[in-house]
Coordinates of C-alpha atoms and ligand atoms in Angstrom, one line a residue:
M170 CA -24.4 5.9 14.6
S171 CA -23.1 3.8 17.6
S172 CA -20.4 2.2 18.3
L173 CA -22.5 -0.6 19.0
T174 CA -23.4 -0.5 14.6
D175 CA -19.6 -0.4 13.7
P176 CA -19.1 -3.5 11.9
I177 CA -15.1 -3.1 12.3
T178 CA -14.2 -4.5 15.5
R179 CA -10.0 -3.8 14.6
V180 CA -7.5 -1.5 12.9
S181 CA -4.0 -3.2 12.9
M182 CA -0.3 -3.0 11.3
I183 CA 2.1 -5.1 10.5
S184 CA 5.3 -4.4 8.9
T185 CA 6.9 -7.3 6.6
G186 CA 10.5 -6.4 8.2
S187 CA 12.1 -3.7 6.8
V188 CA 13.1 -1.7 3.6
A189 CA 16.0 1.2 3.1
I190 CA 15.6 3.0 -0.1
R191 CA 17.4 6.1 -1.4
P192 CA 16.3 9.6 -0.1
E193 CA 15.4 11.5 -3.2
H194 CA 13.1 8.3 -3.6
V195 CA 11.2 10.3 -0.6
G196 CA 11.6 13.4 -1.9
P197 CA 10.9 15.8 -3.0
T198 CA 13.7 15.8 -5.6
R199 CA 13.9 17.2 -9.2
K200 CA 16.1 15.0 -10.5
N201 CA 14.6 12.4 -12.8
T202 CA 14.4 9.2 -11.9
Y203 CA 17.0 7.4 -13.6
V204 CA 19.8 10.2 -12.6
W205 CA 19.0 9.5 -8.7
L206 CA 19.1 5.9 -9.2
F207 CA 21.9 5.7 -10.6
T208 CA 24.0 8.1 -8.7
S209 CA 22.0 8.4 -5.1
K210 CA 25.2 7.3 -2.4
R211 CA 23.0 7.3 0.7
W212 CA 20.0 4.7 2.3
T213 CA 17.4 6.0 4.5
E214 CA 16.8 4.8 8.2
P215 CA 15.4 1.0 7.6
R216 CA 12.0 2.1 6.6
P217 CA 8.7 -0.6 7.7
I218 CA 7.3 -2.7 5.0
N219 CA 3.6 -2.1 6.1
T220 CA 0.5 -4.7 6.1
Y221 CA -2.6 -3.2 7.5
V222 CA -5.2 -5.0 8.5
I223 CA -8.8 -4.7 9.2
E224 CA -11.6 -6.6 11.0
H225 CA -14.7 -6.3 9.0
R226 CA -17.4 -8.7 10.3
D227 CA -18.4 -9.9 7.3
G228 CA -14.3 -10.2 7.0
L229 CA -11.1 -9.6 7.6
V230 CA -9.6 -7.5 5.0
L231 CA -5.0 -6.9 4.2
F232 CA -4.4 -3.5 2.5
D233 CA -1.6 -5.1 0.7
T234 CA 0.5 -7.9 2.0
G235 CA 4.2 -6.8 2.7
Q236 CA 7.5 -7.9 1.3
D237 CA 7.9 -12.1 0.7
R238 CA 10.2 -13.0 2.7
E239 CA 12.1 -15.8 -0.3
S240 CA 13.1 -12.1 -1.6
V241 CA 16.3 -12.4 1.2
T242 CA 16.5 -15.7 1.3
D243 CA 16.1 -17.3 -2.3
P244 CA 19.2 -15.4 -4.7
D245 CA 16.8 -15.8 -7.9
Y246 CA 14.0 -14.1 -6.9
F247 CA 14.8 -11.0 -8.3
P248 CA 15.9 -11.2 -12.1
G249 CA 19.5 -10.7 -13.1
G250 CA 21.2 -8.0 -15.6
L251 CA 20.3 -4.4 -15.8
N252 CA 16.6 -5.1 -14.4
G253 CA 18.5 -7.1 -11.1
L254 CA 21.2 -3.4 -11.1
I255 CA 17.9 -1.9 -10.9
Y256 CA 16.1 -3.9 -8.6
S257 CA 18.9 -3.1 -6.1
R258 CA 20.1 0.1 -6.8
L259 CA 16.6 1.2 -5.4
A260 CA 15.8 -1.0 -2.8
K261 CA 17.1 -2.8 0.6
F262 CA 15.5 -5.2 2.3
D263 CA 15.6 -7.2 6.1
I264 CA 13.4 -9.6 6.6
G265 CA 13.4 -11.9 9.7
P266 CA 12.1 -15.3 9.8
D267 CA 9.4 -13.9 12.6
E268 CA 8.5 -11.3 10.3
T269 CA 6.2 -12.7 7.6
L270 CA 2.6 -11.8 7.0
T271 CA 1.9 -15.2 8.4
A272 CA 4.4 -14.7 11.8
G273 CA 2.6 -11.2 11.8
L274 CA -1.1 -11.9 11.5
A275 CA -0.6 -15.0 14.5
K276 CA 0.6 -12.1 16.8
L277 CA -3.0 -10.0 16.2
G278 CA -4.6 -13.8 16.9
H279 CA -5.3 -14.8 12.8
R280 CA -3.8 -17.4 10.3
V281 CA -3.4 -16.6 6.9
E282 CA -5.5 -19.0 5.4
D283 CA -8.1 -16.5 7.3
V284 CA -7.7 -13.8 5.0
H285 CA -11.4 -12.7 3.5
T286 CA -9.7 -10.1 0.6
A287 CA -6.2 -8.6 0.3
V288 CA -6.4 -5.9 -1.7
L289 CA -3.0 -4.4 -3.0
S290 CA -2.5 -1.1 -3.8
H291 CA -0.5 -1.7 -6.1
L292 CA 1.5 -4.5 -8.0
H293 CA 5.4 -3.9 -6.8
Q294 CA 6.7 -6.6 -4.9
D295 CA 6.8 -5.2 -1.9
H296 CA 3.0 -5.0 -1.7
I297 CA 2.8 -8.4 -3.2
G298 CA 5.2 -10.5 -1.0
G299 CA 1.7 -12.4 0.7
L300 CA 0.9 -13.7 -2.4
P301 CA 1.7 -17.0 -2.3
Q302 CA -0.4 -17.7 1.1
L303 CA -3.8 -16.2 -0.1
G304 CA -4.6 -19.1 -2.1
R305 CA -8.0 -19.2 -0.3
A306 CA -8.9 -14.9 -0.2
T307 CA -10.1 -12.5 -3.3
I308 CA -7.3 -10.2 -4.5
M309 CA -8.4 -7.3 -5.0
I310 CA -6.6 -4.7 -7.9
S311 CA -7.6 -1.9 -10.6
R312 CA -8.3 -3.0 -13.2
D313 CA -5.6 0.0 -15.0
E314 CA -3.1 -2.1 -12.8
W315 CA -3.8 -5.2 -14.2
D316 CA -3.3 -3.7 -17.3
A317 CA 0.2 -1.9 -16.6
L318 CA 1.4 -5.5 -15.4
A319 CA -0.3 -7.0 -18.9
K320 CA 2.0 -4.7 -21.5
P321 CA 5.5 -5.6 -22.7
L322 CA 8.4 -5.8 -20.4
P323 CA 6.7 -6.2 -16.9
E324 CA 9.9 -6.0 -14.3
A325 CA 11.1 -3.0 -15.9
R326 CA 8.5 -1.1 -14.3
G327 CA 8.5 -2.4 -11.0
F328 CA 6.7 -5.7 -11.7
L329 CA 7.8 -9.5 -11.1
R330 CA 5.4 -11.4 -12.6
S331 CA 6.5 -14.8 -11.9
H332 CA 5.5 -13.7 -8.5
I333 CA 2.1 -11.4 -9.2
D334 CA 0.3 -13.9 -11.9
L335 CA 0.3 -17.5 -9.0
P336 CA -1.4 -20.6 -10.4
G337 CA -5.0 -20.6 -8.0
L338 CA -5.6 -16.9 -7.2
A339 CA -8.9 -15.0 -6.8
W340 CA -8.4 -12.1 -8.5
N341 CA -10.6 -9.5 -8.3
R342 CA -9.9 -6.7 -10.9
I343 CA -11.6 -3.4 -10.5
T344 CA -12.9 -0.3 -12.3
P345 CA -14.1 2.3 -9.7
E346 CA -17.6 3.1 -9.8
P347 CA -19.6 6.4 -9.2
L348 CA -20.4 6.8 -6.0
A349 CA -23.1 8.8 -4.2
D350 CA -20.9 9.9 -1.5
P351 CA -20.1 13.4 -1.4
T352 CA -18.6 13.2 2.0
L353 CA -16.0 11.6 -0.6
A354 CA -15.1 14.6 -2.6
P355 CA -13.2 15.4 -4.9
F356 CA -13.5 11.7 -5.4
T357 CA -16.3 10.9 -7.3
D358 CA -15.7 7.3 -8.3
G359 CA -14.9 4.4 -6.2
H360 CA -15.1 1.0 -4.8
D361 CA -17.5 0.5 -1.9
L362 CA -16.1 -3.2 -0.5
F363 CA -18.9 -4.5 1.9
G364 CA -21.2 -2.0 0.1
D365 CA -21.8 -0.5 4.0
G366 CA -19.9 2.3 3.0
T367 CA -16.7 1.9 5.7
I368 CA -14.0 0.3 3.9
V369 CA -14.4 2.3 0.4
L370 CA -11.1 1.8 -2.4
L371 CA -10.5 5.3 -4.1
P372 CA -8.2 5.7 -7.4
T373 CA -4.8 7.5 -6.7
P374 CA -2.6 6.4 -9.4
G375 CA 0.9 8.2 -10.4
H376 CA 3.2 6.3 -8.4
T377 CA 1.8 2.8 -10.9
P378 CA -1.3 3.4 -13.8
G379 CA -3.4 1.5 -11.2
S380 CA -2.6 2.9 -7.5
L381 CA -5.6 2.3 -5.2
S382 CA -5.8 4.4 -1.5
M383 CA -8.4 2.4 1.0
L384 CA -10.5 4.4 3.2
V385 CA -11.8 2.5 6.5
R386 CA -14.2 4.5 8.6
R387 CA -15.2 4.0 11.8
P388 CA -18.0 5.8 13.5
G389 CA -16.6 7.6 16.8
N390 CA -12.8 7.5 15.0
P391 CA -10.3 9.8 12.7
P392 CA -11.0 8.1 9.1
L393 CA -7.5 6.3 8.2
L394 CA -6.3 6.3 4.4
M395 CA -4.1 3.7 3.0
V396 CA -2.2 5.2 0.6
G397 CA 0.5 3.0 -0.7
D398 CA 2.9 4.5 -1.7
L399 CA 1.4 7.5 -2.7
T400 CA 3.6 8.9 0.1
Y401 CA 6.4 7.8 2.1
D402 CA 6.2 10.2 4.6
A403 CA 2.3 11.7 5.1
D404 CA 3.9 15.0 6.2
L405 CA 5.1 16.0 3.1
L406 CA 1.5 14.6 1.1
A407 CA -0.2 17.2 3.9
A408 CA 2.6 19.7 2.1
G409 CA 1.7 19.0 -1.1
K410 CA 5.0 17.6 -1.9
L411 CA 5.9 14.7 -4.0
P412 CA 8.4 11.3 -4.1
G413 CA 11.0 11.0 -6.4
A414 CA 9.1 8.1 -8.8
G415 CA 6.3 8.0 -10.4
D416 CA 4.1 10.2 -13.2
K417 CA 4.4 13.5 -11.8
T418 CA 1.0 14.6 -12.8
Q419 CA -1.3 12.0 -11.6
M420 CA 1.1 12.2 -8.3
R421 CA -0.1 15.6 -8.0
D422 CA -3.7 15.5 -8.8
A423 CA -3.7 12.3 -6.0
V424 CA -2.5 14.0 -4.1
N425 CA -4.2 17.0 -3.8
K426 CA -7.3 15.2 -4.3
V427 CA -6.8 13.2 -0.3
N428 CA -5.5 16.5 0.5
A429 CA -8.9 18.6 -0.3
L430 CA -10.3 15.3 1.4
R431 CA -10.0 16.9 4.6
Q432 CA -12.5 19.5 4.0
T433 CA -15.1 17.1 5.0
M434 CA -12.4 15.0 6.6
P435 CA -10.6 17.1 8.7
N436 CA -9.3 14.3 11.3
L437 CA -8.0 12.3 8.3
V438 CA -4.8 10.2 8.6
V439 CA -3.0 9.5 5.8
L440 CA -0.8 5.9 6.5
A441 CA 1.9 4.8 4.2
A442 CA 3.5 2.3 3.5
H443 CA 6.9 3.2 4.2
D444 CA 6.0 5.9 6.5
P445 CA 7.9 5.2 10.0
A446 CA 5.5 7.7 11.4
A447 CA 2.5 5.5 10.6
A448 CA 2.4 2.9 13.6
D449 CA 2.2 6.3 16.0
R450 CA -0.9 8.0 13.8
L451 CA -2.5 4.6 13.7
A452 CA -1.6 4.0 17.3
A453 CA -2.9 7.7 17.9
T454 CA -6.6 7.0 16.6
L455 CA -7.5 4.0 19.2
P456 CA -9.5 4.7 21.7
Q457 CA -7.1 3.6 24.8
R458 CA -4.9 6.4 23.7
R459 CA -7.7 9.0 23.4
A460 CA -8.5 8.1 26.6
A461 CA -5.2 8.0 28.4
A462 CA -4.7 11.7 27.5
Ligands
ZN1833 ZN1 5.1 1.2 -5.3

């Protein structure tokens, strides 16, 4: 395949502000999630809240949509009571007026109305923040994640239903189907977004029941795997280490599968939502950097 046939013209990253989390959340830790959540006295340095932007000839694609700035300007954005306390112990956000999804897309020369498809890794609030602006896009989510949202007490499980299930959104709830692509082993099922193999959604549950990752492949470029919150640090993932929250059995399986993918894709680049090194990892794959090196 020559680069002339590459249906993708650019892959970029936008951070919608920054977030500080607990070091135990980054992991690894042996502590129970609720133990560190209520006892940790430390915060990490501010980390990005990444949205990935893929310019494909069949449409502009987002992977995740960031954190809504209203979450820091509207005192009622988060729930009150015990749930509110949990949210305030989990993360501290900082989002300036020029750090919204709309502003980030504008810097890349796009309008938020031009987004064709927004794939959500999962439904936590720092991934769904752009939904109020995405009424013209198709919102893709795994069926398993949607089903988790529908269970009782979603707010206690990190799903702010009133900010997710907005009127007028066009949801496409996908169930991964068998893919006849041996290079994806050990993944057998997924969802090929445009049917050309360049953007493939892969199930990587564990952080939440229906978490998805998105593989982006371009001729002559290292494959990119956007993993949402499967890790907060791609080096920890490569070392097989897990974050401090989520279903550890499922996360272990998903992390092992991602690392096994390197057998067919040795130069795989893992891009997480809150990895401070993600911007440099992505930039290092760009042709101009390679030529300069
Ligand atoms: Zn999350």
